[in-house]
């Protein structure tokens, strides 16, 4: 998760723990515990309709998302819009999250207000979903696993592109991208885990090099949509090559 994009949530059996225990970020997604609303009720809310339309646009046109969807399909984890995405109201500080208990991506319809934001949130959370699919990630007991996925999500989703950093009034020269990835990974962990900043920093630093250099399935750091399109094309060509072996 980044502050704005939430991290993997806990398994269902973790719900209902005392306030003194770690809720693994479920407090940020109050609608997770509510009975699903009927389609008619949900259709009356502008936020929900807008979220669904922006999600469809992302899945149909965004090269970051398209590459991840194809990579997950090849890994045996085909993503279906109606099953694996849920537009919900969330806490004011987050824009989305990956619930590993249901293999579902939560999109915060009250906080995602423009298409570029939706593109980035979906990509960020699909990276968590891809990691969940391809690896035995212990989201709840091993903070290094969480740190690794947060590093990869910040690095590969476009969170730390130059334009996004300028929009945040953050400027830097050498090593700025790495600094952005590290900072956002730490903030994401702190948003959903009741641990000290020192513990979050230690977890991120211990796995940073390996996870920063793990560029699957992109094969490169996509610094722009153009880079993502090239990565998507290369991924498709790699798939065709492997199919002919």
C-alpha atoms as a PDB file:
ATOM      1  CA  UNK A   1       0.000   0.000   0.000  1.00  0.00           C
ATOM      2  CA  UNK A   2       0.963   3.586  -0.376  1.00  0.00           C
ATOM      3  CA  UNK A   3      -0.806   6.205   1.687  1.00  0.00           C
ATOM      4  CA  UNK A   4      -3.512   6.406  -0.841  1.00  0.00           C
ATOM      5  CA  UNK A   5      -3.112   2.752  -1.895  1.00  0.00           C
ATOM      6  CA  UNK A   6      -3.663   0.315   0.879  1.00  0.00           C
ATOM      7  CA  UNK A   7      -1.757  -2.835   1.568  1.00  0.00           C
ATOM      8  CA  UNK A   8      -2.923  -6.419   1.696  1.00  0.00           C
ATOM      9  CA  UNK A   9      -5.625  -6.934   4.301  1.00  0.00           C
ATOM     10  CA  UNK A  10      -5.835  -9.890   6.684  1.00  0.00           C
ATOM     11  CA  UNK A  11      -7.417 -13.249   6.336  1.00  0.00           C
ATOM     12  CA  UNK A  12     -11.032 -13.371   7.415  1.00  0.00           C
ATOM     13  CA  UNK A  13     -10.256 -15.142  10.662  1.00  0.00           C
ATOM     14  CA  UNK A  14      -8.181 -12.176  11.796  1.00  0.00           C
ATOM     15  CA  UNK A  15     -11.269  -9.950  12.024  1.00  0.00           C
ATOM     16  CA  UNK A  16     -12.806  -9.216  15.379  1.00  0.00           C
ATOM     17  CA  UNK A  17      -9.568  -9.039  17.336  1.00  0.00           C
ATOM     18  CA  UNK A  18      -9.356  -6.619  20.247  1.00  0.00           C
ATOM     19  CA  UNK A  19      -8.382  -3.032  19.678  1.00  0.00           C
ATOM     20  CA  UNK A  20      -5.068  -3.662  21.375  1.00  0.00           C
ATOM     21  CA  UNK A  21      -4.182  -6.143  18.636  1.00  0.00           C
ATOM     22  CA  UNK A  22      -3.098  -5.353  15.094  1.00  0.00           C
ATOM     23  CA  UNK A  23      -6.100  -5.284  12.759  1.00  0.00           C
ATOM     24  CA  UNK A  24      -3.796  -5.465   9.719  1.00  0.00           C
ATOM     25  CA  UNK A  25      -5.408  -2.399   8.162  1.00  0.00           C
ATOM     26  CA  UNK A  26      -9.030  -3.558   8.068  1.00  0.00           C
ATOM     27  CA  UNK A  27     -10.075  -0.392   9.912  1.00  0.00           C
ATOM     28  CA  UNK A  28      -9.306   1.490   6.699  1.00  0.00           C
ATOM     29  CA  UNK A  29     -11.960  -0.472   4.792  1.00  0.00           C
ATOM     30  CA  UNK A  30     -15.192  -0.303   6.830  1.00  0.00           C
ATOM     31  CA  UNK A  31     -17.322  -1.654   3.981  1.00  0.00           C
ATOM     32  CA  UNK A  32     -15.447  -4.980   4.160  1.00  0.00           C
ATOM     33  CA  UNK A  33     -17.562  -5.917   7.201  1.00  0.00           C
ATOM     34  CA  UNK A  34     -20.925  -4.807   5.844  1.00  0.00           C
ATOM     35  CA  UNK A  35     -23.529  -6.852   4.069  1.00  0.00           C
ATOM     36  CA  UNK A  36     -23.212  -6.249   0.304  1.00  0.00           C
ATOM     37  CA  UNK A  37     -25.731  -3.775  -1.049  1.00  0.00           C
ATOM     38  CA  UNK A  38     -28.098  -4.676  -3.835  1.00  0.00           C
ATOM     39  CA  UNK A  39     -27.199  -3.620  -7.358  1.00  0.00           C
ATOM     40  CA  UNK A  40     -30.147  -1.208  -7.376  1.00  0.00           C
ATOM     41  CA  UNK A  41     -28.970   0.532  -4.212  1.00  0.00           C
ATOM     42  CA  UNK A  42     -25.367   0.723  -5.376  1.00  0.00           C
ATOM     43  CA  UNK A  43     -26.387   2.054  -8.792  1.00  0.00           C
ATOM     44  CA  UNK A  44     -27.995   5.059  -7.153  1.00  0.00           C
ATOM     45  CA  UNK A  45     -24.662   6.331  -5.883  1.00  0.00           C
ATOM     46  CA  UNK A  46     -22.607   8.454  -8.243  1.00  0.00           C
ATOM     47  CA  UNK A  47     -19.336   7.430  -6.583  1.00  0.00           C
ATOM     48  CA  UNK A  48     -19.972   3.780  -7.350  1.00  0.00           C
ATOM     49  CA  UNK A  49     -20.933   4.387 -10.980  1.00  0.00           C
ATOM     50  CA  UNK A  50     -17.926   6.612 -11.553  1.00  0.00           C
ATOM     51  CA  UNK A  51     -15.608   4.063  -9.940  1.00  0.00           C
ATOM     52  CA  UNK A  52     -16.934   1.272 -12.166  1.00  0.00           C
ATOM     53  CA  UNK A  53     -16.536   3.368 -15.319  1.00  0.00           C
ATOM     54  CA  UNK A  54     -12.983   4.412 -14.470  1.00  0.00           C
ATOM     55  CA  UNK A  55     -12.067   0.822 -13.566  1.00  0.00           C
ATOM     56  CA  UNK A  56     -13.322  -0.411 -16.946  1.00  0.00           C
ATOM     57  CA  UNK A  57     -11.336   2.302 -18.709  1.00  0.00           C
ATOM     58  CA  UNK A  58      -8.182   1.269 -16.842  1.00  0.00           C
ATOM     59  CA  UNK A  59      -8.587  -2.431 -17.589  1.00  0.00           C
ATOM     60  CA  UNK A  60      -9.332  -1.755 -21.267  1.00  0.00           C
ATOM     61  CA  UNK A  61      -6.698   0.867 -22.058  1.00  0.00           C
ATOM     62  CA  UNK A  62      -3.927   1.128 -19.468  1.00  0.00           C
ATOM     63  CA  UNK A  63      -0.745  -0.784 -20.489  1.00  0.00           C
ATOM     64  CA  UNK A  64       0.442  -1.214 -16.878  1.00  0.00           C
ATOM     65  CA  UNK A  65      -2.787  -2.959 -15.934  1.00  0.00           C
ATOM     66  CA  UNK A  66      -3.032  -4.915 -19.186  1.00  0.00           C
ATOM     67  CA  UNK A  67       0.457  -6.368 -18.744  1.00  0.00           C
ATOM     68  CA  UNK A  68      -0.279  -7.403 -15.152  1.00  0.00           C
ATOM     69  CA  UNK A  69      -3.603  -8.980 -16.094  1.00  0.00           C
ATOM     70  CA  UNK A  70      -1.932 -11.037 -18.798  1.00  0.00           C
ATOM     71  CA  UNK A  71       0.933 -12.028 -16.503  1.00  0.00           C
ATOM     72  CA  UNK A  72      -1.508 -13.173 -13.823  1.00  0.00           C
ATOM     73  CA  UNK A  73      -3.472 -15.183 -16.364  1.00  0.00           C
ATOM     74  CA  UNK A  74      -0.272 -16.948 -17.432  1.00  0.00           C
ATOM     75  CA  UNK A  75       0.471 -17.661 -13.760  1.00  0.00           C
ATOM     76  CA  UNK A  76      -2.897 -19.363 -13.335  1.00  0.00           C
ATOM     77  CA  UNK A  77      -4.611 -16.455 -11.578  1.00  0.00           C
ATOM     78  CA  UNK A  78      -7.015 -15.032 -14.141  1.00  0.00           C
ATOM     79  CA  UNK A  79      -8.600 -11.795 -12.926  1.00  0.00           C
ATOM     80  CA  UNK A  80     -12.310 -11.176 -13.471  1.00  0.00           C
ATOM     81  CA  UNK A  81     -13.731  -7.690 -13.125  1.00  0.00           C
ATOM     82  CA  UNK A  82     -16.908  -8.609 -11.226  1.00  0.00           C
ATOM     83  CA  UNK A  83     -15.151 -11.107  -8.951  1.00  0.00           C
ATOM     84  CA  UNK A  84     -11.798  -9.532  -8.152  1.00  0.00           C
ATOM     85  CA  UNK A  85     -12.545  -5.781  -7.942  1.00  0.00           C
ATOM     86  CA  UNK A  86     -14.841  -4.050  -5.482  1.00  0.00           C
ATOM     87  CA  UNK A  87     -15.670  -0.325  -5.399  1.00  0.00           C
ATOM     88  CA  UNK A  88     -16.265   0.657  -1.763  1.00  0.00           C
ATOM     89  CA  UNK A  89     -16.150   3.600   0.611  1.00  0.00           C
ATOM     90  CA  UNK A  90     -12.941   3.690   2.646  1.00  0.00           C
ATOM     91  CA  UNK A  91     -11.202   5.658   5.332  1.00  0.00           C
ATOM     92  CA  UNK A  92     -10.160   9.119   4.179  1.00  0.00           C
ATOM     93  CA  UNK A  93      -6.450   8.306   3.971  1.00  0.00           C
ATOM     94  CA  UNK A  94      -6.450   5.437   1.460  1.00  0.00           C
ATOM     95  CA  UNK A  95      -7.373   4.873  -2.176  1.00  0.00           C
ATOM     96  CA  UNK A  96      -7.292   1.099  -2.463  1.00  0.00           C
ATOM     97  CA  UNK A  97      -6.119  -2.208  -1.098  1.00  0.00           C
ATOM     98  CA  UNK A  98      -5.612  -5.905  -1.784  1.00  0.00           C
ATOM     99  CA  UNK A  99      -7.581  -8.268   0.453  1.00  0.00           C
ATOM    100  CA  UNK A 100      -5.664 -11.539   0.330  1.00  0.00           C
ATOM    101  CA  UNK A 101      -8.451 -13.376   2.170  1.00  0.00           C
ATOM    102  CA  UNK A 102     -10.741 -12.949  -0.843  1.00  0.00           C
ATOM    103  CA  UNK A 103      -8.117 -12.277  -3.537  1.00  0.00           C
ATOM    104  CA  UNK A 104      -9.992  -9.048  -4.137  1.00  0.00           C
ATOM    105  CA  UNK A 105      -8.802  -5.539  -4.940  1.00  0.00           C
ATOM    106  CA  UNK A 106     -10.669  -2.794  -3.086  1.00  0.00           C
ATOM    107  CA  UNK A 107     -11.034   0.533  -4.910  1.00  0.00           C
ATOM    108  CA  UNK A 108     -11.984   3.449  -2.677  1.00  0.00           C
ATOM    109  CA  UNK A 109     -14.757   5.086  -4.667  1.00  0.00           C
ATOM    110  CA  UNK A 110     -14.943   8.079  -2.318  1.00  0.00           C
ATOM    111  CA  UNK A 111     -11.225   8.887  -2.721  1.00  0.00           C
ATOM    112  CA  UNK A 112     -10.422   8.089  -6.385  1.00  0.00           C
ATOM    113  CA  UNK A 113     -11.586  11.106  -8.348  1.00  0.00           C
ATOM    114  CA  UNK A 114      -9.767  11.044 -11.682  1.00  0.00           C
ATOM    115  CA  UNK A 115      -8.691   8.486 -14.262  1.00  0.00           C
ATOM    116  CA  UNK A 116      -4.930   8.778 -13.801  1.00  0.00           C
ATOM    117  CA  UNK A 117      -5.365   8.102 -10.091  1.00  0.00           C
ATOM    118  CA  UNK A 118      -7.480   5.028 -10.852  1.00  0.00           C
ATOM    119  CA  UNK A 119      -4.811   3.795 -13.275  1.00  0.00           C
ATOM    120  CA  UNK A 120      -2.137   4.037 -10.606  1.00  0.00           C
ATOM    121  CA  UNK A 121      -4.222   2.468  -7.821  1.00  0.00           C
ATOM    122  CA  UNK A 122      -5.259  -0.502  -9.973  1.00  0.00           C
ATOM    123  CA  UNK A 123      -1.666  -1.049 -11.087  1.00  0.00           C
ATOM    124  CA  UNK A 124      -0.330  -0.807  -7.537  1.00  0.00           C
ATOM    125  CA  UNK A 125      -2.830  -3.322  -6.208  1.00  0.00           C
ATOM    126  CA  UNK A 126      -2.430  -5.672  -9.174  1.00  0.00           C
ATOM    127  CA  UNK A 127       1.273  -5.876  -8.321  1.00  0.00           C
ATOM    128  CA  UNK A 128       0.287  -7.063  -4.826  1.00  0.00           C
ATOM    129  CA  UNK A 129      -2.136  -9.537  -6.424  1.00  0.00           C
ATOM    130  CA  UNK A 130       0.593 -10.750  -8.805  1.00  0.00           C
ATOM    131  CA  UNK A 131       2.984 -11.265  -5.887  1.00  0.00           C
ATOM    132  CA  UNK A 132       0.243 -13.132  -4.016  1.00  0.00           C
ATOM    133  CA  UNK A 133      -0.276 -15.365  -7.042  1.00  0.00           C
ATOM    134  CA  UNK A 134       3.328 -16.225  -7.811  1.00  0.00           C
ATOM    135  CA  UNK A 135       4.835 -16.470  -4.320  1.00  0.00           C
ATOM    136  CA  UNK A 136       3.972 -17.802  -0.880  1.00  0.00           C
ATOM    137  CA  UNK A 137       3.616 -14.366   0.668  1.00  0.00           C
ATOM    138  CA  UNK A 138       2.976 -14.239   4.413  1.00  0.00           C
ATOM    139  CA  UNK A 139       1.224 -10.877   4.518  1.00  0.00           C
ATOM    140  CA  UNK A 140       0.405 -11.006   8.218  1.00  0.00           C
ATOM    141  CA  UNK A 141       3.354 -12.465  10.127  1.00  0.00           C
ATOM    142  CA  UNK A 142       6.380 -11.589   8.001  1.00  0.00           C
ATOM    143  CA  UNK A 143       6.818  -7.848   7.613  1.00  0.00           C
ATOM    144  CA  UNK A 144       9.694  -8.418   5.183  1.00  0.00           C
ATOM    145  CA  UNK A 145       7.292 -10.069   2.751  1.00  0.00           C
ATOM    146  CA  UNK A 146       4.969  -7.079   3.007  1.00  0.00           C
ATOM    147  CA  UNK A 147       7.922  -4.705   2.626  1.00  0.00           C
ATOM    148  CA  UNK A 148       9.084  -6.471  -0.523  1.00  0.00           C
ATOM    149  CA  UNK A 149       5.710  -6.221  -2.219  1.00  0.00           C
ATOM    150  CA  UNK A 150       5.374  -2.565  -1.200  1.00  0.00           C
ATOM    151  CA  UNK A 151       8.797  -1.815  -2.669  1.00  0.00           C
ATOM    152  CA  UNK A 152       7.844  -3.519  -5.917  1.00  0.00           C
ATOM    153  CA  UNK A 153       4.478  -1.756  -6.071  1.00  0.00           C
ATOM    154  CA  UNK A 154       6.010   1.682  -5.521  1.00  0.00           C
ATOM    155  CA  UNK A 155       8.791   0.948  -7.999  1.00  0.00           C
ATOM    156  CA  UNK A 156       6.735  -0.492 -10.866  1.00  0.00           C
ATOM    157  CA  UNK A 157       3.301   1.140 -10.657  1.00  0.00           C
ATOM    158  CA  UNK A 158       4.242   4.686 -11.586  1.00  0.00           C
ATOM    159  CA  UNK A 159       3.892   5.933  -7.998  1.00  0.00           C
ATOM    160  CA  UNK A 160       7.339   7.511  -8.184  1.00  0.00           C
ATOM    161  CA  UNK A 161       7.397   8.909 -11.706  1.00  0.00           C
ATOM    162  CA  UNK A 162       8.909  12.351 -12.127  1.00  0.00           C
ATOM    163  CA  UNK A 163       5.533  13.955 -12.864  1.00  0.00           C
ATOM    164  CA  UNK A 164       3.911  12.420  -9.789  1.00  0.00           C
ATOM    165  CA  UNK A 165       6.766  13.569  -7.588  1.00  0.00           C
ATOM    166  CA  UNK A 166       6.611  17.089  -9.015  1.00  0.00           C
ATOM    167  CA  UNK A 167       2.881  17.105  -8.272  1.00  0.00           C
ATOM    168  CA  UNK A 168       3.796  16.291  -4.652  1.00  0.00           C
ATOM    169  CA  UNK A 169       6.308  19.181  -4.690  1.00  0.00           C
ATOM    170  CA  UNK A 170       9.169  16.750  -4.233  1.00  0.00           C
ATOM    171  CA  UNK A 171      12.296  17.249  -6.271  1.00  0.00           C
ATOM    172  CA  UNK A 172      15.596  15.430  -6.326  1.00  0.00           C
ATOM    173  CA  UNK A 173      18.508  14.468  -8.452  1.00  0.00           C
ATOM    174  CA  UNK A 174      20.644  11.348  -8.152  1.00  0.00           C
ATOM    175  CA  UNK A 175      18.865   8.453  -6.479  1.00  0.00           C
ATOM    176  CA  UNK A 176      15.550  10.281  -6.167  1.00  0.00           C
ATOM    177  CA  UNK A 177      13.518   7.393  -7.562  1.00  0.00           C
ATOM    178  CA  UNK A 178      14.996   4.948  -5.043  1.00  0.00           C
ATOM    179  CA  UNK A 179      14.360   7.423  -2.220  1.00  0.00           C
ATOM    180  CA  UNK A 180      10.730   7.803  -3.275  1.00  0.00           C
ATOM    181  CA  UNK A 181      10.230   4.025  -3.436  1.00  0.00           C
ATOM    182  CA  UNK A 182      11.775   3.506   0.003  1.00  0.00           C
ATOM    183  CA  UNK A 183       9.771   6.306   1.616  1.00  0.00           C
ATOM    184  CA  UNK A 184       6.455   5.205   0.143  1.00  0.00           C
ATOM    185  CA  UNK A 185       7.029   1.574   1.106  1.00  0.00           C
ATOM    186  CA  UNK A 186       7.720   2.588   4.702  1.00  0.00           C
ATOM    187  CA  UNK A 187       4.644   4.824   4.858  1.00  0.00           C
ATOM    188  CA  UNK A 188       2.485   2.046   3.432  1.00  0.00           C
ATOM    189  CA  UNK A 189       3.629  -0.449   6.048  1.00  0.00           C
ATOM    190  CA  UNK A 190       3.010   2.031   8.853  1.00  0.00           C
ATOM    191  CA  UNK A 191      -0.511   2.679   7.580  1.00  0.00           C
ATOM    192  CA  UNK A 192      -1.570  -0.947   8.069  1.00  0.00           C
ATOM    193  CA  UNK A 193       0.755  -2.388  10.724  1.00  0.00           C
ATOM    194  CA  UNK A 194       1.071  -1.347  14.338  1.00  0.00           C
ATOM    195  CA  UNK A 195       4.857  -1.301  14.381  1.00  0.00           C
ATOM    196  CA  UNK A 196       7.409   1.424  14.981  1.00  0.00           C
ATOM    197  CA  UNK A 197       8.863   3.465  12.156  1.00  0.00           C
ATOM    198  CA  UNK A 198      12.267   1.974  12.990  1.00  0.00           C
ATOM    199  CA  UNK A 199      10.932  -1.560  12.491  1.00  0.00           C
ATOM    200  CA  UNK A 200       9.337  -0.597   9.159  1.00  0.00           C
ATOM    201  CA  UNK A 201      12.545   1.061   7.985  1.00  0.00           C
ATOM    202  CA  UNK A 202      14.594  -1.979   9.008  1.00  0.00           C
ATOM    203  CA  UNK A 203      12.300  -4.357   7.105  1.00  0.00           C
ATOM    204  CA  UNK A 204      12.397  -2.215   3.966  1.00  0.00           C
ATOM    205  CA  UNK A 205      16.170  -1.713   4.080  1.00  0.00           C
ATOM    206  CA  UNK A 206      16.881  -5.419   4.590  1.00  0.00           C
ATOM    207  CA  UNK A 207      15.038  -6.443   1.420  1.00  0.00           C
ATOM    208  CA  UNK A 208      15.346  -3.253  -0.623  1.00  0.00           C
ATOM    209  CA  UNK A 209      18.053  -4.208  -3.120  1.00  0.00           C
ATOM    210  CA  UNK A 210      16.599  -7.611  -4.003  1.00  0.00           C
ATOM    211  CA  UNK A 211      13.016  -6.390  -4.253  1.00  0.00           C
ATOM    212  CA  UNK A 212      13.834  -3.127  -6.046  1.00  0.00           C
ATOM    213  CA  UNK A 213      15.644  -5.164  -8.704  1.00  0.00           C
ATOM    214  CA  UNK A 214      12.814  -7.690  -9.057  1.00  0.00           C
ATOM    215  CA  UNK A 215      11.119  -6.201 -12.124  1.00  0.00           C
ATOM    216  CA  UNK A 216       8.688  -9.008 -12.965  1.00  0.00           C
ATOM    217  CA  UNK A 217       6.547  -9.001 -14.958  1.00  0.00           C
ATOM    218  CA  UNK A 218       7.634  -5.699 -16.536  1.00  0.00           C
ATOM    219  CA  UNK A 219      11.284  -6.517 -17.140  1.00  0.00           C
ATOM    220  CA  UNK A 220      12.091  -2.822 -16.638  1.00  0.00           C
ATOM    221  CA  UNK A 221      11.031   0.094 -14.469  1.00  0.00           C
ATOM    222  CA  UNK A 222       8.201   1.728 -16.455  1.00  0.00           C
ATOM    223  CA  UNK A 223       8.790   5.432 -15.844  1.00  0.00           C
ATOM    224  CA  UNK A 224       5.976   6.437 -18.204  1.00  0.00           C
ATOM    225  CA  UNK A 225       3.040   5.036 -20.131  1.00  0.00           C
ATOM    226  CA  UNK A 226       5.341   4.774 -23.146  1.00  0.00           C
ATOM    227  CA  UNK A 227       7.718   2.583 -21.122  1.00  0.00           C
ATOM    228  CA  UNK A 228       4.760   0.486 -19.985  1.00  0.00           C
ATOM    229  CA  UNK A 229       3.604   0.006 -23.576  1.00  0.00           C
ATOM    230  CA  UNK A 230       7.082  -1.182 -24.558  1.00  0.00           C
ATOM    231  CA  UNK A 231       7.168  -3.536 -21.575  1.00  0.00           C
ATOM    232  CA  UNK A 232       3.741  -4.899 -22.523  1.00  0.00           C
ATOM    233  CA  UNK A 233       4.842  -5.462 -26.105  1.00  0.00           C
ATOM    234  CA  UNK A 234       8.045  -7.175 -24.957  1.00  0.00           C
ATOM    235  CA  UNK A 235       6.033  -9.362 -22.583  1.00  0.00           C
ATOM    236  CA  UNK A 236       3.704 -10.429 -25.399  1.00  0.00           C
ATOM    237  CA  UNK A 237       6.670 -11.208 -27.652  1.00  0.00           C
ATOM    238  CA  UNK A 238       8.330 -13.199 -24.862  1.00  0.00           C
ATOM    239  CA  UNK A 239       5.120 -15.170 -24.444  1.00  0.00           C
ATOM    240  CA  UNK A 240       4.955 -15.937 -28.163  1.00  0.00           C
ATOM    241  CA  UNK A 241       8.609 -17.002 -28.162  1.00  0.00           C
ATOM    242  CA  UNK A 242       8.121 -19.334 -25.192  1.00  0.00           C
ATOM    243  CA  UNK A 243       4.994 -20.798 -26.801  1.00  0.00           C
ATOM    244  CA  UNK A 244       7.043 -21.789 -29.860  1.00  0.00           C
ATOM    245  CA  UNK A 245       9.797 -23.543 -27.911  1.00  0.00           C
END
